[in-house]
PDB file of C-alpha atoms in Angstrom:
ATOM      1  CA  UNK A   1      10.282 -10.920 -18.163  1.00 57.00           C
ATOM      2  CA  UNK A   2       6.508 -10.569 -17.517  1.00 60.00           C
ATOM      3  CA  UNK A   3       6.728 -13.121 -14.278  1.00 67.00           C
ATOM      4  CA  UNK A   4       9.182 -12.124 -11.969  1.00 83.00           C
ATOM      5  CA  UNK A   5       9.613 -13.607  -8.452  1.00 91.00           C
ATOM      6  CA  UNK A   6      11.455 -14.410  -5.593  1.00 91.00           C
ATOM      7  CA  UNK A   7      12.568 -17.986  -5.335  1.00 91.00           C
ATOM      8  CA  UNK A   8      10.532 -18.237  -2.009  1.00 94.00           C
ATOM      9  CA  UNK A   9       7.835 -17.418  -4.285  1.00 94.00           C
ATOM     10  CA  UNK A  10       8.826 -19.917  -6.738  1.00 95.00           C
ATOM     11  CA  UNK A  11       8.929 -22.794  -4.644  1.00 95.00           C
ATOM     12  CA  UNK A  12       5.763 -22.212  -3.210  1.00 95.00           C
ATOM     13  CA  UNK A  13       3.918 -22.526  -6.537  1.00 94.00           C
ATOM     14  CA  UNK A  14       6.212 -25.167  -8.286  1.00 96.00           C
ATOM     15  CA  UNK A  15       6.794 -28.630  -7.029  1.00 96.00           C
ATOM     16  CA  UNK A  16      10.043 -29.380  -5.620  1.00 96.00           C
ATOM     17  CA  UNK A  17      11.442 -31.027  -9.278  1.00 96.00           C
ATOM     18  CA  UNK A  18       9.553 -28.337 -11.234  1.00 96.00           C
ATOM     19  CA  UNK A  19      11.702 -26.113  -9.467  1.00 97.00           C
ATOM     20  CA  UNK A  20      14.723 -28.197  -9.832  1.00 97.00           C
ATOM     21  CA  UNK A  21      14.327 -28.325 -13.750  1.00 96.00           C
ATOM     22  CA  UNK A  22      12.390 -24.762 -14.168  1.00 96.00           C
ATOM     23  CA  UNK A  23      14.645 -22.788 -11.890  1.00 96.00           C
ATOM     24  CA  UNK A  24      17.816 -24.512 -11.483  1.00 96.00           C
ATOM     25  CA  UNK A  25      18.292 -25.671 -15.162  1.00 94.00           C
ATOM     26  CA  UNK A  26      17.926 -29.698 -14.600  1.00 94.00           C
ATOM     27  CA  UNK A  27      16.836 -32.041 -16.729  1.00 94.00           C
ATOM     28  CA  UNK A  28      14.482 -34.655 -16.153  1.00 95.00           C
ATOM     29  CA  UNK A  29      15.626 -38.398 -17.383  1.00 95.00           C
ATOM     30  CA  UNK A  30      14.771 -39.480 -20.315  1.00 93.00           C
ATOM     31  CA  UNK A  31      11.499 -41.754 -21.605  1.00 94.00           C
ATOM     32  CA  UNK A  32       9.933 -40.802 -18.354  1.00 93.00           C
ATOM     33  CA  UNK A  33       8.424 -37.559 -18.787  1.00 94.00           C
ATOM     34  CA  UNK A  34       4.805 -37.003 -18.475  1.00 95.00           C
ATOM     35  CA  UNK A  35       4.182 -35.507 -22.393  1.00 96.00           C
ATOM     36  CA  UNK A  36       6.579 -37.371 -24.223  1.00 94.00           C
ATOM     37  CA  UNK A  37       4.549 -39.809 -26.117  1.00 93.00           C
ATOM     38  CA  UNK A  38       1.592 -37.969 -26.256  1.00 95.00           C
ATOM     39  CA  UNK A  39      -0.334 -37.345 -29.391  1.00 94.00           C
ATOM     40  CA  UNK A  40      -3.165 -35.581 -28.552  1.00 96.00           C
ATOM     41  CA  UNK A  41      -4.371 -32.273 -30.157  1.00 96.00           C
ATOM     42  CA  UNK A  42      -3.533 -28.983 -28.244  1.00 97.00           C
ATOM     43  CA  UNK A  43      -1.149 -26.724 -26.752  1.00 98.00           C
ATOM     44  CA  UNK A  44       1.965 -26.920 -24.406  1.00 98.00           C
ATOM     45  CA  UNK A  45       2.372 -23.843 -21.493  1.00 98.00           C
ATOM     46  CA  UNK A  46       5.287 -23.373 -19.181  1.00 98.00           C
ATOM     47  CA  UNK A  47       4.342 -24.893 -16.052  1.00 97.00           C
ATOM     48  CA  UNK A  48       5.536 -21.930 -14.030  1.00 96.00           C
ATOM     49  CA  UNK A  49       3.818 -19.177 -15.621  1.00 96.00           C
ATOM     50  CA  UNK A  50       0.873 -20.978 -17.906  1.00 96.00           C
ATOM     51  CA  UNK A  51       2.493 -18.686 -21.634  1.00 97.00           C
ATOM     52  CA  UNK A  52       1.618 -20.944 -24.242  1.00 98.00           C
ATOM     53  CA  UNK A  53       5.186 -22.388 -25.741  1.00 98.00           C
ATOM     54  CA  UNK A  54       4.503 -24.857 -28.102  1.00 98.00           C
ATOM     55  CA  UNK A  55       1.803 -26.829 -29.947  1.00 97.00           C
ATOM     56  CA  UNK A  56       1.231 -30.625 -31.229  1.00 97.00           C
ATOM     57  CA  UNK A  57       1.266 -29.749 -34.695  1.00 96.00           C
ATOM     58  CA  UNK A  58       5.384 -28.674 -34.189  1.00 97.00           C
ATOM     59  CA  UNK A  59       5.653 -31.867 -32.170  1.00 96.00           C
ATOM     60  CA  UNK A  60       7.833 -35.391 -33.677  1.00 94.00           C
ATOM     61  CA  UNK A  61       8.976 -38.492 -32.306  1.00 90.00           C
ATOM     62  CA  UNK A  62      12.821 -37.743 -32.031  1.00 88.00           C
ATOM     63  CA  UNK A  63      14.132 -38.521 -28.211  1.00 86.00           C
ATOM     64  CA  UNK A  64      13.550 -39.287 -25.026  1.00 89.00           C
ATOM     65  CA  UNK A  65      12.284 -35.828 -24.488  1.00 94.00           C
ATOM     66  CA  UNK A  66       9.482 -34.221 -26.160  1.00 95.00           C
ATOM     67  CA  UNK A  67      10.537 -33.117 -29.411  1.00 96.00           C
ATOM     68  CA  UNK A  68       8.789 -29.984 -31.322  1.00 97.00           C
ATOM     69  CA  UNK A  69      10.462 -28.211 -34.639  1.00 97.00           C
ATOM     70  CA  UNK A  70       9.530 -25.059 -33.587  1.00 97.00           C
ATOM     71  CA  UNK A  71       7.630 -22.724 -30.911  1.00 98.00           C
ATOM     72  CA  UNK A  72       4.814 -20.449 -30.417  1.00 98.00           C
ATOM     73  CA  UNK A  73       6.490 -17.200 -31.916  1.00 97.00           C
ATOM     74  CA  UNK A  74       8.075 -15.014 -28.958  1.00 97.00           C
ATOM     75  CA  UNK A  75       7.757 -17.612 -26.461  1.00 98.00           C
ATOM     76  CA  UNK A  76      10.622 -18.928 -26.253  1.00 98.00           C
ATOM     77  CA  UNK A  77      14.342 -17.353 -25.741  1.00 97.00           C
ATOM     78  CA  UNK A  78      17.558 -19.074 -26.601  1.00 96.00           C
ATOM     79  CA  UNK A  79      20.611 -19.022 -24.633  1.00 94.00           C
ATOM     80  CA  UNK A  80      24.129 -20.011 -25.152  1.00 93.00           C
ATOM     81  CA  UNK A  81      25.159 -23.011 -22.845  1.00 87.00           C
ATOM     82  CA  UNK A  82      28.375 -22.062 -20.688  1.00 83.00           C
ATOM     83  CA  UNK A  83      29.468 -25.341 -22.167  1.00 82.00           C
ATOM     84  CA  UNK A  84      30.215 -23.892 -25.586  1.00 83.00           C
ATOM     85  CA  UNK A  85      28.193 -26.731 -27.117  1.00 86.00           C
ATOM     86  CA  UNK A  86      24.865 -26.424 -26.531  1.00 91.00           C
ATOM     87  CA  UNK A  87      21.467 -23.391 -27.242  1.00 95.00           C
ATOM     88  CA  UNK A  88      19.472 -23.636 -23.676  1.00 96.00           C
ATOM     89  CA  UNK A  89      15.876 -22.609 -24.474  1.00 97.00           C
ATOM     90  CA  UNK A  90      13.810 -20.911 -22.248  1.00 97.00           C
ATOM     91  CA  UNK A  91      10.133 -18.793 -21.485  1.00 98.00           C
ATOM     92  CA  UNK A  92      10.770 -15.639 -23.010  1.00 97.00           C
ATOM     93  CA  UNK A  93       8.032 -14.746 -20.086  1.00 96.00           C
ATOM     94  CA  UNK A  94       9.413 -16.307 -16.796  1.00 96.00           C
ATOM     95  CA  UNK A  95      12.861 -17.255 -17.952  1.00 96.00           C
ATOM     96  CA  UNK A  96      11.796 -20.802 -16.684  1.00 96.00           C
ATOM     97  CA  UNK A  97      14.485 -24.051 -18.281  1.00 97.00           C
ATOM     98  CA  UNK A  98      12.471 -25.621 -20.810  1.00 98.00           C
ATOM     99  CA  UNK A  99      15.882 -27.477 -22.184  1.00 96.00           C
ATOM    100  CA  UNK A 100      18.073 -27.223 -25.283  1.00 96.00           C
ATOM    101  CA  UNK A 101      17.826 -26.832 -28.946  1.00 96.00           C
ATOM    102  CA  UNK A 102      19.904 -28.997 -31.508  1.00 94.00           C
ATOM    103  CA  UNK A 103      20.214 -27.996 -35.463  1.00 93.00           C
ATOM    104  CA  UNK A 104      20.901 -29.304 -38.395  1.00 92.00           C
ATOM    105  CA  UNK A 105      20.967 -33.098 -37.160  1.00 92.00           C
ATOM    106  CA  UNK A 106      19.130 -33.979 -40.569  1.00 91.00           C
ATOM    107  CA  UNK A 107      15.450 -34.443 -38.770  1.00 91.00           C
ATOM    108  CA  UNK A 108      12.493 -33.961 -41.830  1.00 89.00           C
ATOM    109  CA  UNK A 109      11.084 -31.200 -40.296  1.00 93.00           C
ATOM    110  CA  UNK A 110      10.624 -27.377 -41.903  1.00 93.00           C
ATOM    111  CA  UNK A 111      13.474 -26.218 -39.576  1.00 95.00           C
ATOM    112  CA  UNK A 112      15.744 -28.260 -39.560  1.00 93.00           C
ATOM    113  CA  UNK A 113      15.293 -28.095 -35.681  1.00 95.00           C
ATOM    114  CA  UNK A 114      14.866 -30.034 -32.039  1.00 95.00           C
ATOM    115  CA  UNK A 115      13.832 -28.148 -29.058  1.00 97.00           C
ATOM    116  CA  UNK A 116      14.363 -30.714 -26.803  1.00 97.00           C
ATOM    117  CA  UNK A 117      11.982 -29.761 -23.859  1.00 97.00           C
ATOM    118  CA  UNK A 118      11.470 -31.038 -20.624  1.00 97.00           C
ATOM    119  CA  UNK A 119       7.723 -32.219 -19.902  1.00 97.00           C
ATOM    120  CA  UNK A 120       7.894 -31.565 -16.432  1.00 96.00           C
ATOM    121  CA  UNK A 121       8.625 -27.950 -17.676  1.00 97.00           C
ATOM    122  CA  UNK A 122       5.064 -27.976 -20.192  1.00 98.00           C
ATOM    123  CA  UNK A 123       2.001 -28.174 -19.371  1.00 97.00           C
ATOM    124  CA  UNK A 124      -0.616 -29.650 -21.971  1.00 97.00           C
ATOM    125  CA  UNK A 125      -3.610 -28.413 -23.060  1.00 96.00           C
ATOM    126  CA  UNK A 126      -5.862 -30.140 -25.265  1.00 92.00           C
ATOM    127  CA  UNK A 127      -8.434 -28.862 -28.032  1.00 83.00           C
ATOM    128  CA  UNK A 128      -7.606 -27.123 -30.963  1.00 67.00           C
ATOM    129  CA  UNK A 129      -5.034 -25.093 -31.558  1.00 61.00           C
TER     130      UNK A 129
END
């Protein structure tokens, strides 16, 4: 991982939830996040290290989380859940908890895919692509 640090070091940069979600694998509730409904044009980073992760054109309405079909490629690493049920997705460069992804739950997408991601764990950028 290109962004190693020290969780002193984390906390000084992230806000205390960012850190809850990003570093300690939470999850924010759902409907409330800040880039869930948005529709603009751009690209989503991690908000801990700023790697582009995602962008709107792999975005969909699907949850109460944002929803994308697919991510920037190499940015993002997958992770069996110790719950046996679950993928946990993260930033292939910090390692920060973006959230899960879900397949073959019959979405009309190329993919066949649902990274469900946390918005508190994106941050957007907006202008072409």
């Amino acid at each position: 991982m290109a962004h190693q640090k020290s969780e002193d070091e984390w906390r000084a940069i992230l806000s205390p939830e960012q850190f809850r979600i990003l570093r300690q694998k939470g999850t924010e509730w759902a409907h409330t996040g800040k880039y869930t409904d948005n529709k603009e044009a751009g690209v989503y980073h991690c908000a801990g290290c700023n790697t582009p992760l995602y962008t709107s054109t792999t975005k969909f309405d699907a949850c109460g989380w944002c929803s994308f079909y697919d991510a920037v490629p190499g940015a993002v690493g997958r992770h069996a859940d110790p719950d046996g049920h679950r993928t946990e997705i993260v930033c292939n460069a910090c390692g920060g908890h973006l959230g899960h992804v879900f397949k073959g739950e019959g979405f009309d997408n190329p993919t066949d895919e649902r990274h469900c991601v946390n918005s508190i764990s994106l941050r957007f950028q907006g202008g072409d692509e």
